[in-house]
Amino acid sequence: MAKEKNVYFFGDGKAEGDAGMRDVLGGKGANLAEMTNIGIPVPPGFTISTNVCAEYYAKGKKYPAGLEKEILTVLKKLETVMKKKLGDPVDPLLVSVRSGSAVSMPGMMDTILNLGINDKSVKGLAQKSQNPRFAWDAYRRFIQMYGDVVMLVPHEKFESCLANLKKSRKVSEDNDLNAADLEFLVNEYKKLVKAHSKKDFPQDPLEQLWGSINAVLDSWMNERAIKYRQLNDIRNVLGTAVNVQSMVYGNYGNDSGTGVCFSRDPSTGENIFYGEYLMNAQGEDVVAGIRTPQKLSGLVKTNKKVYEQLVGIKNKLENHFRDMQDMEFTIEKGILYILQTRNGKRTGTAAVKIAVDMVNEKLIDKETAVLRVSPAHLDQLLHPMIDLNAQRSARVLSKGLNASPGAACGRIVFTAKDAEDWHKRNEKVLLVRKDTSPEDIGGMAVSEGILTSTGGMTSHAAVVARGMGTPCICGAKGVTVDAKHVSIEGKSFKEGDWLTIDGSSGEVYEGKLPLISRDISKDKDVTAVLKWSDDIRNRAVRGKIKGFQVRTNADQPSDAKRAFDFGADGIGLCRTEHMFFEKEKLIHFRAMIVSDTKEERKNALAKILPLQQNDFFGIFKAMEGRPVTIRLLDPPLHEFVPRDKKEIEELAKYLGIKVKDLMPKIEKLAETNPMLGHRGCRLAVTHPEIYDIQVEAISLAAAECIRNGIPVDPEIMIPIVVTARELKLLRPNAEKIIKMVSEKTKIPLKFKIGTMIEVPRAAIRSGHIAKYADFFSFGTNDLTQTTFAFSRDDSASFLVSYLDQKVLDVDPFKSIDEEGVGFLVAYATREGRAVNPDLKVGICGEHGGDPVTIDFCYRAGLSYVSCSPFRVPLARLAGAHAVLRNPGEGGGKPDVKKTAKKVAKKAAKKAAAAKKTPAGTKGKKTAKSKAAKSAKAKAAKGKAEKPAKAVKVHERTKPKAAGKIKPRAEKKAKSGGNKKKSAGSKKK
Ligand code: ADP
Ligand code: MG
Ligand code: MG
């Protein structure tokens, strides 16, 4: 067996890896290789693959055989390229050791700079560079990082050492310390290390190297990395790669520096070059907030040549990766180096703007643009802002950097832990801190907003908050935070006080201001993305099923109208109970349920009929001819029974009988377990008049609409069916009424009649039920309750423990349980369609608005999903993602009608033919672009279908027994910040 390659070199203009090798090299390593290959100035180095990390953990923290030799060999190569040797006392090679896994987890793991320096080589470095200050600065930084990360000396100890020195030297900035000061500091640091770890600081560069590699591998399993993966639902990633890279020095002096930049503004998405830098600084200084970084535009003055070169590289990288890039750079004595590039995390606003702009700039196609905007991004746009009127009259306490948009108000807490504790008590909290660090992400995730007194736009708080979609203000002026108290421009606040922040403007307000949400239906860019999403969904073809619709759950005309404005294709669930519960209707209904005779019951219901007819008319009108699924009465009779004395007296009076005669009738209606009791179509089996008057009201409303020129498409849905015989009995009743109204009004009426599948037995018997149903709608709330035998209302007490202890991966009421409930859905869909090929199938549970469930529904062959009006835009987008991510299901490039194989074949043929066609002819151009297009489609497909060998972000899908359904396609790597609860970090 050939030995597996574990280490990949990059440098001298070429690399052994490339951007496609993320899984093996990690994101950082793969892009360092890619940049090297395309001629970007990257300091040479090598990447130890993620397999090593996987093996390291599999073997109980031992390295794969032969790794040591491999590393020594590649290190030789690096020394040859750099013409320097590690540990050379005269002209030492120094390296950084950097982590980086396939899924970007910025700052969650450790990095060490200036490795290879020791008591001897520091002098060589000082001599060679003619810059002793720089050499001692490099050494003290190395001891600080290595001491912290490898030797586990708390970093505050180094900080206070440094602070003491500055105090005694009477200087305020690190940069004001001279070479002698720093040499002194190195000795102090070494003493500190010795005292703390009982070991001397290691002088052997190879020992340093292995110590650092170890530490980086260990950091894969540190608490904050684990928490980050949990928060972001990152699973089955092999591990971290380790990048060993020759150092370039931003701390040489004032002709050197370091910075972070974005090819477009990550907050607004505007196409402006954006970033921050510091002269005479190294690595982390920019983001650590030790000194306030300068705006990138200032670099034009500092060094125009370098700035222009950076602009060129930014353009090249953006064109190459066809996405907004987040880059790290270092300038060493006027020479520019790029240390990292990745697809930048961005706000929802920026995601939409960048996606649309890049389509207009012909950088990406519409499908890619749609995939670049995640449902979580869109969700952010629905984030509240401060009510304008309230804002005008409110006083701005302070202004800071608008680090993450959206407004938030909450009660002040000062630690991440407090944030979590208060959140558990259902308090809305606003985290107020000097700055944040990776340990704080748990508390940041539960905060409404974050306010820090220090730090820039690339500080930890800013990056994390943007990723999470949490409003955030950084570096707020005049804000001083101490233990449990904050003073804002002289005004004092304590824990628990209310504060409001506007992360879009950077303004801080006292108290609790009213927040309102923004109208995304009027936003041009959002509208464009949603329109493209609709096109993708509408063009999708899965066998006989055309399109993949998004409907809404709406009971009232006002909800229907809102959903319609949000772009709903119809109503998937219109509940009718409110049509009985309303005050003026309830008394009649109550009279009905206590009536003894059919006649009495009919009379009571007749009073409700015109009122219901009005309700239906309003809904039909709002939906302008789109399908409207109306569920006939569902809740248990029990719920209508009058309870208090006043209600009972009222009913007795209405009926003209005595209370004591009414009581026995009421008592008879009591149920021990109403949710499994007399409800749904069981009501119609015992009291057919109920559904009769509902169907009559629907029919009359429809007839009235048609008479007024309003098109209608009602679908009558019968709930809680368990056997085909219920439908066999009830369907003709409904048809009879429709026919009757049609004859009476002389308006032809034809409605679909179908059923909800919300009980396992119904799913199992779906093949029979489909004989009497024109459609199925999965009521997944009840189907989840009845499949699990968990009551949704009572499950909170144990579900948390189930999730904590991994008995369940996700709350089955939030995201569909694909293995159980999903199995039933897929099975019933297949069995139902086998009997009735035209069967329309949809979902109307709360799950219908969950992106993961939407993807499942697409794979399961559902015709539509239905969700609450506010989630309609998200579902439109998520539906398009489902289509694009599951090309095998008829998705992919939706305009490519034929199967991918056929197209690929044809394209290959054409491309071959094109080779023979003389250049410049039209034929060549078309063939080429088509071939390219299909190659791209194939690539997209490959990406989407890539088996989860290394990275698999979501993996909850194995409904194998359901047969025809494929597991959920790979979610694209989340480097675009595509997830609401994602985090960044202090380090960039
Ligand atoms: P993170 O993942 O936390 O961003 P990095 O590995 O990217 O950590 O490194 C942290 C900082 O150190 C970055 O600012 C990076 O640019 C800088 N850095 C890393 N390697 C080198 C190097 N070889 N020379 C100069 N600076 C480096
Ligand atoms: Mg790191
Ligand atoms: Mg970095």
XYZ file of N, CA and C in Angstrom, residues 582-751:
510
model
N -65.293 33.035 17.739
C -65.570 34.462 17.887
C -66.886 34.672 18.645
N -66.867 35.730 19.414
C -67.951 35.997 20.351
C -69.347 35.762 19.765
N -69.627 36.404 18.623
C -71.013 36.355 18.142
C -71.403 34.988 17.593
N -70.357 34.153 17.351
C -70.654 32.837 16.784
C -70.687 31.744 17.847
N -69.916 31.990 18.901
C -69.707 30.939 19.887
C -71.010 30.461 20.542
N -71.852 31.391 20.856
C -73.079 31.028 21.572
C -73.944 30.074 20.737
N -73.969 30.334 19.419
C -74.748 29.443 18.547
C -74.129 28.058 18.518
N -72.806 28.049 18.479
C -72.119 26.764 18.404
C -72.327 25.978 19.703
N -72.278 26.710 20.798
C -72.506 26.044 22.091
C -73.907 25.474 22.160
N -74.821 26.241 21.668
C -76.198 25.753 21.646
C -76.268 24.472 20.834
N -75.503 24.454 19.747
C -75.507 23.293 18.869
C -74.989 22.050 19.590
N -73.885 22.203 20.325
C -73.302 20.974 20.892
C -74.122 20.405 22.050
N -74.974 21.217 22.649
C -75.797 20.653 23.729
C -77.197 20.298 23.247
N -77.425 20.514 21.947
C -78.768 20.214 21.432
C -78.991 18.708 21.365
N -80.276 18.337 21.486
C -80.595 16.909 21.480
C -80.938 16.419 20.085
N -81.548 17.272 19.300
C -82.049 16.787 18.013
C -81.267 17.401 16.859
N -81.320 16.686 15.770
C -80.650 17.133 14.563
C -81.217 18.483 14.122
N -82.529 18.619 14.261
C -83.219 19.839 13.858
C -82.666 21.042 14.630
N -82.635 20.877 15.968
C -82.117 21.955 16.817
C -80.683 22.321 16.418
N -79.897 21.294 16.180
C -78.496 21.527 15.812
C -78.403 22.337 14.528
N -79.214 21.943 13.554
C -79.197 22.625 12.257
C -79.569 24.087 12.410
N -80.588 24.331 13.214
C -81.042 25.710 13.407
C -79.959 26.578 14.013
N -79.278 26.011 15.013
C -78.226 26.795 15.670
C -77.110 27.108 14.682
N -76.734 26.111 13.908
C -75.636 26.309 12.964
C -76.017 27.270 11.838
N -77.260 27.269 11.474
C -77.709 28.131 10.372
C -77.379 29.587 10.675
N -77.337 29.929 11.991
C -77.041 31.311 12.362
C -75.568 31.647 12.087
N -74.718 30.622 12.111
C -73.283 30.853 11.886
C -72.951 30.946 10.398
N -73.780 30.278 9.586
C -73.478 30.159 8.157
C -73.121 31.474 7.460
N -73.951 32.515 7.547
C -73.613 33.739 6.809
C -72.332 34.393 7.303
N -72.068 34.238 8.617
C -70.852 34.834 9.171
C -69.612 34.144 8.594
N -69.691 32.822 8.528
C -68.552 32.081 7.978
C -68.376 32.377 6.495
N -69.477 32.502 5.815
C -69.418 32.793 4.379
C -68.618 34.069 4.133
N -68.854 35.055 4.979
C -68.120 36.316 4.899
C -66.628 36.131 5.088
N -66.273 35.331 6.123
C -64.850 35.065 6.391
C -64.190 34.457 5.157
N -64.818 33.453 4.589
C -64.224 32.777 3.429
C -64.106 33.726 2.242
N -65.123 34.538 2.074
C -65.092 35.482 0.963
C -63.844 36.364 1.055
N -63.596 36.859 2.264
C -62.434 37.734 2.482
C -61.129 37.041 2.121
N -61.009 35.784 2.525
C -59.763 35.055 2.259
C -59.595 34.781 0.767
N -60.669 34.331 0.127
C -60.577 34.063 -1.320
C -60.160 35.321 -2.063
N -60.749 36.423 -1.655
C -60.476 37.674 -2.331
C -59.000 38.049 -2.195
N -58.495 37.892 -0.982
C -57.083 38.248 -0.749
C -56.152 37.384 -1.580
N -56.518 36.155 -1.846
C -55.589 35.244 -2.515
C -55.716 35.261 -4.038
N -56.661 36.030 -4.568
C -56.765 36.251 -6.023
C -56.610 34.981 -6.860
N -57.362 33.975 -6.524
C -57.394 32.782 -7.369
C -56.342 31.731 -7.071
N -55.458 32.026 -6.111
C -54.487 30.990 -5.745
C -55.177 29.929 -4.886
N -54.637 28.732 -4.856
C -55.285 27.679 -4.073
C -55.370 28.022 -2.585
N -56.487 27.686 -1.984
C -56.685 27.927 -0.564
C -57.169 26.620 0.070
N -56.349 26.040 0.911
C -56.738 24.795 1.571
C -57.436 25.131 2.880
N -58.685 24.751 2.958
C -59.462 25.059 4.160
C -59.641 23.791 4.975
N -59.176 23.857 6.187
C -59.354 22.685 7.050
C -60.674 22.815 7.793
N -61.512 21.827 7.664
C -62.773 21.846 8.393
C -62.483 21.682 9.883
N -63.483 21.949 10.684
C -63.278 22.072 12.135
C -62.486 20.899 12.724
N -61.504 21.244 13.530
C -60.583 20.241 14.052
C -60.556 20.075 15.574
N -60.621 21.150 16.386
C -60.393 20.962 17.824
C -61.515 20.151 18.492
N -61.181 19.539 19.630
C -62.167 18.728 20.336
C -63.379 19.558 20.782
N -64.520 18.947 20.762
C -65.754 19.604 21.204
C -65.580 20.185 22.600
N -64.945 19.408 23.421
C -64.551 19.779 24.767
C -64.140 21.252 24.898
N -63.378 21.742 23.911
C -62.872 23.113 24.000
C -63.967 24.166 23.902
N -65.130 23.767 23.383
C -66.208 24.743 23.205
C -67.159 24.786 24.403
N -66.964 23.823 25.285
C -67.894 23.715 26.410
C -67.756 24.925 27.334
N -68.862 25.571 27.684
C -68.774 26.720 28.583
C -68.305 26.278 29.963
N -67.449 27.130 30.592
C -66.856 26.721 31.853
C -67.335 27.537 33.042
N -67.199 28.852 32.943
C -67.564 29.607 34.157
C -69.069 29.842 34.239
N -69.448 30.267 35.428
C -70.856 30.389 35.770
C -71.571 31.308 34.777
N -70.927 32.408 34.485
C -71.545 33.414 33.625
C -71.845 32.842 32.239
N -70.875 32.132 31.706
C -71.056 31.535 30.378
C -72.199 30.528 30.387
N -72.254 29.756 31.467
C -73.296 28.720 31.544
C -74.677 29.361 31.634
N -74.771 30.411 32.445
C -76.049 31.115 32.583
C -76.497 31.715 31.252
N -75.508 32.281 30.565
C -75.787 32.884 29.260
C -76.381 31.863 28.301
N -75.731 30.685 28.293
C -76.181 29.634 27.377
C -77.574 29.132 27.755
N -77.801 28.963 29.048
C -79.108 28.495 29.519
C -80.196 29.483 29.089
N -79.873 30.746 29.221
C -80.824 31.796 28.849
C -81.116 31.734 27.348
N -80.057 31.588 26.590
C -80.189 31.514 25.125
C -81.075 30.353 24.737
N -80.890 29.218 25.459
C -81.664 28.014 25.131
C -83.060 28.032 25.745
N -83.251 28.962 26.702
C -84.528 29.021 27.392
C -84.738 27.855 28.339
N -83.644 27.359 28.919
C -83.787 26.284 29.911
C -83.091 26.674 31.202
N -83.286 25.838 32.237
C -82.690 26.134 33.528
C -81.250 25.648 33.562
N -80.431 26.329 34.363
C -79.024 25.941 34.488
C -78.912 24.491 34.927
N -79.778 24.108 35.882
C -79.633 22.739 36.399
C -79.977 21.685 35.346
N -80.769 22.084 34.347
C -81.054 21.139 33.261
C -79.929 21.110 32.222
N -79.210 22.214 32.171
C -78.099 22.308 31.200
C -76.870 21.531 31.684
N -76.662 21.566 33.018
C -75.424 21.001 33.570
C -75.137 19.560 33.138
N -76.095 18.656 33.226
C -75.781 17.267 32.831
C -75.297 17.165 31.380
N -75.875 17.991 30.526
C -75.456 17.958 29.113
C -73.996 18.387 28.986
N -73.650 19.400 29.768
C -72.280 19.905 29.725
C -71.318 18.861 30.269
N -71.729 18.261 31.383
C -70.849 17.260 31.996
C -70.580 16.090 31.057
N -71.570 15.749 30.278
C -71.431 14.634 29.344
C -70.332 14.891 28.298
N -70.068 16.178 28.058
C -69.089 16.530 27.009
C -67.639 16.541 27.490
N -67.490 16.384 28.819
C -66.117 16.432 29.355
C -65.288 15.264 28.830
N -64.004 15.533 28.574
C -63.114 14.468 28.107
C -61.854 14.439 28.954
N -61.311 13.247 29.180
C -60.079 13.131 29.971
C -58.871 13.494 29.121
N -58.895 13.125 27.853
C -57.739 13.347 26.998
C -58.210 13.907 25.657
N -58.648 15.147 25.710
C -59.339 15.704 24.531
C -58.533 15.660 23.237
N -57.200 15.785 23.349
C -56.423 15.799 22.107
C -56.501 14.460 21.379
N -56.805 13.414 22.129
C -57.021 12.110 21.488
C -58.508 11.761 21.527
N -59.315 12.791 21.672
C -60.738 12.533 21.892
C -61.612 12.863 20.705
N -62.695 13.536 21.025
C -63.739 13.797 20.048
C -63.390 15.036 19.228
N -62.643 14.832 18.186
C -62.156 15.974 17.406
C -62.016 15.586 15.941
N -61.662 16.583 15.126
C -61.411 16.349 13.694
C -62.617 15.725 13.020
N -62.332 14.856 12.073
C -63.440 14.290 11.311
C -64.333 13.400 12.167
N -63.843 13.067 13.378
C -64.727 12.305 14.290
C -65.968 13.132 14.623
N -65.780 14.444 14.675
C -66.901 15.349 14.918
C -67.932 15.215 13.816
N -67.442 15.072 12.597
C -68.350 15.021 11.460
C -69.053 13.675 11.366
N -68.406 12.651 11.894
C -69.069 11.340 11.883
C -70.260 11.373 12.836
N -70.093 12.051 13.990
C -71.216 12.135 14.941
C -72.140 13.319 14.653
N -71.582 14.444 14.194
C -72.390 15.648 13.928
C -72.150 16.123 12.500
N -72.662 15.420 11.500
C -72.343 15.792 10.106
C -72.726 17.228 9.773
N -73.666 17.797 10.521
C -74.114 19.159 10.203
C -72.981 20.174 10.282
N -71.986 19.893 11.143
C -70.914 20.884 11.316
C -70.166 21.081 9.998
N -69.676 19.974 9.434
C -68.942 20.103 8.186
C -69.880 20.551 7.069
N -71.111 20.109 7.146
C -72.059 20.512 6.108
C -72.168 22.031 6.011
N -72.331 22.692 7.179
C -72.502 24.140 7.060
C -71.180 24.801 6.644
N -70.073 24.214 7.042
C -68.796 24.805 6.603
C -68.640 24.697 5.087
N -68.949 23.516 4.565
C -68.818 23.335 3.119
C -69.816 24.247 2.391
N -70.966 24.423 2.992
C -71.952 25.299 2.369
C -71.449 26.743 2.353
N -70.855 27.169 3.482
C -70.322 28.537 3.549
C -69.199 28.731 2.522
N -68.341 27.723 2.407
C -67.248 27.801 1.418
C -67.829 27.916 0.013
N -68.805 27.063 -0.270
C -69.378 27.032 -1.613
C -70.070 28.350 -1.949
N -70.817 28.858 -0.975
C -71.524 30.124 -1.221
C -70.521 31.267 -1.427
N -69.468 31.278 -0.603
C -68.452 32.332 -0.743
C -67.777 32.233 -2.109
N -67.474 31.003 -2.517
C -66.825 30.809 -3.812
C -67.742 31.292 -4.934
N -69.002 30.926 -4.824
C -69.963 31.330 -5.854
C -70.048 32.854 -5.919
N -70.061 33.469 -4.757
C -70.143 34.923 -4.711
C -68.912 35.566 -5.359
N -67.749 35.001 -5.065
C -66.525 35.508 -5.690
C -66.635 35.411 -7.212
N -66.989 34.220 -7.661
C -67.049 34.005 -9.116
C -68.027 34.992 -9.749
N -69.146 35.175 -9.066
C -70.138 36.128 -9.580
C -69.523 37.526 -9.692
N -68.612 37.849 -8.787
C -67.968 39.165 -8.802
C -66.677 39.194 -9.615
N -66.456 38.131 -10.369
C -65.270 38.111 -11.228
C -63.967 37.822 -10.504
N -64.062 37.309 -9.269
C -62.840 36.969 -8.544
C -62.599 35.467 -8.688
N -61.465 35.066 -9.257
C -61.226 33.627 -9.397
C -60.983 32.966 -8.041
N -61.366 31.720 -7.915
C -61.157 30.996 -6.645
C -60.667 29.587 -6.912
N -59.927 29.059 -5.933
C -59.474 27.674 -6.030
C -59.448 27.035 -4.641
N -60.635 26.757 -4.089
C -60.662 26.190 -2.737
C -60.320 24.703 -2.727
N -59.686 24.281 -1.658
C -59.413 22.863 -1.436
C -59.925 22.533 -0.031
N -60.820 21.586 0.031
C -61.423 21.282 1.330
C -60.658 20.142 1.997
N -60.223 20.404 3.220
C -59.345 19.436 3.882
C -60.000 18.867 5.138
N -60.015 17.562 5.209
C -60.663 16.876 6.325
C -59.588 16.357 7.279
N -59.630 16.828 8.541
C -58.520 16.535 9.468
C -58.646 15.225 10.257
N -57.519 14.795 10.809
C -57.384 13.655 11.739
C -58.004 12.376 11.162
N -57.830 12.181 9.898
C -58.325 10.937 9.311
C -57.408 9.792 9.743
N -58.001 8.665 10.088
C -57.176 7.502 10.432
C -57.424 6.330 9.485
N -58.594 6.342 8.836
C -58.917 5.260 7.922
C -59.603 5.800 6.673
N -59.399 5.100 5.582
C -60.016 5.516 4.322
C -61.528 5.576 4.443
N -62.069 4.784 5.357
C -63.539 4.729 5.434
C -64.145 6.029 5.952
N -63.368 6.751 6.742
C -63.883 8.060 7.179
C -64.117 8.942 5.956
N -63.132 8.948 5.065
C -63.268 9.771 3.859
C -64.358 9.231 2.953
N -64.431 7.937 2.885
C -65.444 7.305 2.046
C -66.828 7.755 2.500
N -66.954 7.944 3.814
C -68.227 8.369 4.381
C -68.443 9.874 4.206
N -67.383 10.664 4.441
C -67.552 12.123 4.526
C -67.441 12.827 3.178
N -66.660 12.299 2.281
C -66.471 12.964 0.998
C -67.788 13.168 0.246
N -68.623 12.119 0.144
C -69.882 12.327 -0.579
C -70.765 13.404 0.057
N -70.708 13.504 1.387
C -71.488 14.568 2.053
C -71.093 15.929 1.504
N -69.797 16.166 1.454
C -69.301 17.460 0.991
C -69.679 17.674 -0.467
N -69.500 16.631 -1.265
C -69.812 16.768 -2.693
C -71.284 17.104 -2.902
N -72.122 16.490 -2.067
C -73.562 16.733 -2.160
C -73.857 18.218 -1.936
N -73.241 18.785 -0.906
C -73.491 20.198 -0.569
C -72.994 21.113 -1.695
N -71.783 20.820 -2.190
C -71.227 21.658 -3.259
C -72.178 21.655 -4.452
N -72.669 20.460 -4.768
C -73.574 20.313 -5.908
C -74.854 21.123 -5.662
N -75.332 21.016 -4.426
C -76.561 21.715 -4.070
C -76.394 23.224 -4.264
N -75.280 23.768 -3.731
C -75.048 25.217 -3.862
C -74.867 25.595 -5.328
N -74.147 24.762 -6.036
C -73.912 25.027 -7.445
C -75.230 25.131 -8.209
N -76.126 24.197 -7.909
C -77.428 24.218 -8.600
C -78.241 25.437 -8.195
N -78.186 25.727 -6.898
C -78.962 26.850 -6.377
C -78.471 28.171 -6.968
N -77.147 28.331 -7.041
C -76.607 29.614 -7.502
C -76.394 29.645 -9.015
N -76.546 28.485 -9.623
C -76.310 28.332 -11.069
C -74.872 28.710 -11.451
N -73.980 28.463 -10.534
C -72.562 28.715 -10.829
C -71.827 27.390 -10.675
N -71.137 26.944 -11.721
C -70.447 25.661 -11.608
C -69.336 25.730 -10.558
N -69.339 24.766 -9.648
C -68.337 24.766 -8.585
C -67.631 23.422 -8.568
N -66.318 23.493 -8.529
C -65.581 22.232 -8.417
C -64.379 22.443 -7.497
N -64.368 21.760 -6.366
C -63.269 21.901 -5.416
C -62.539 20.584 -5.251
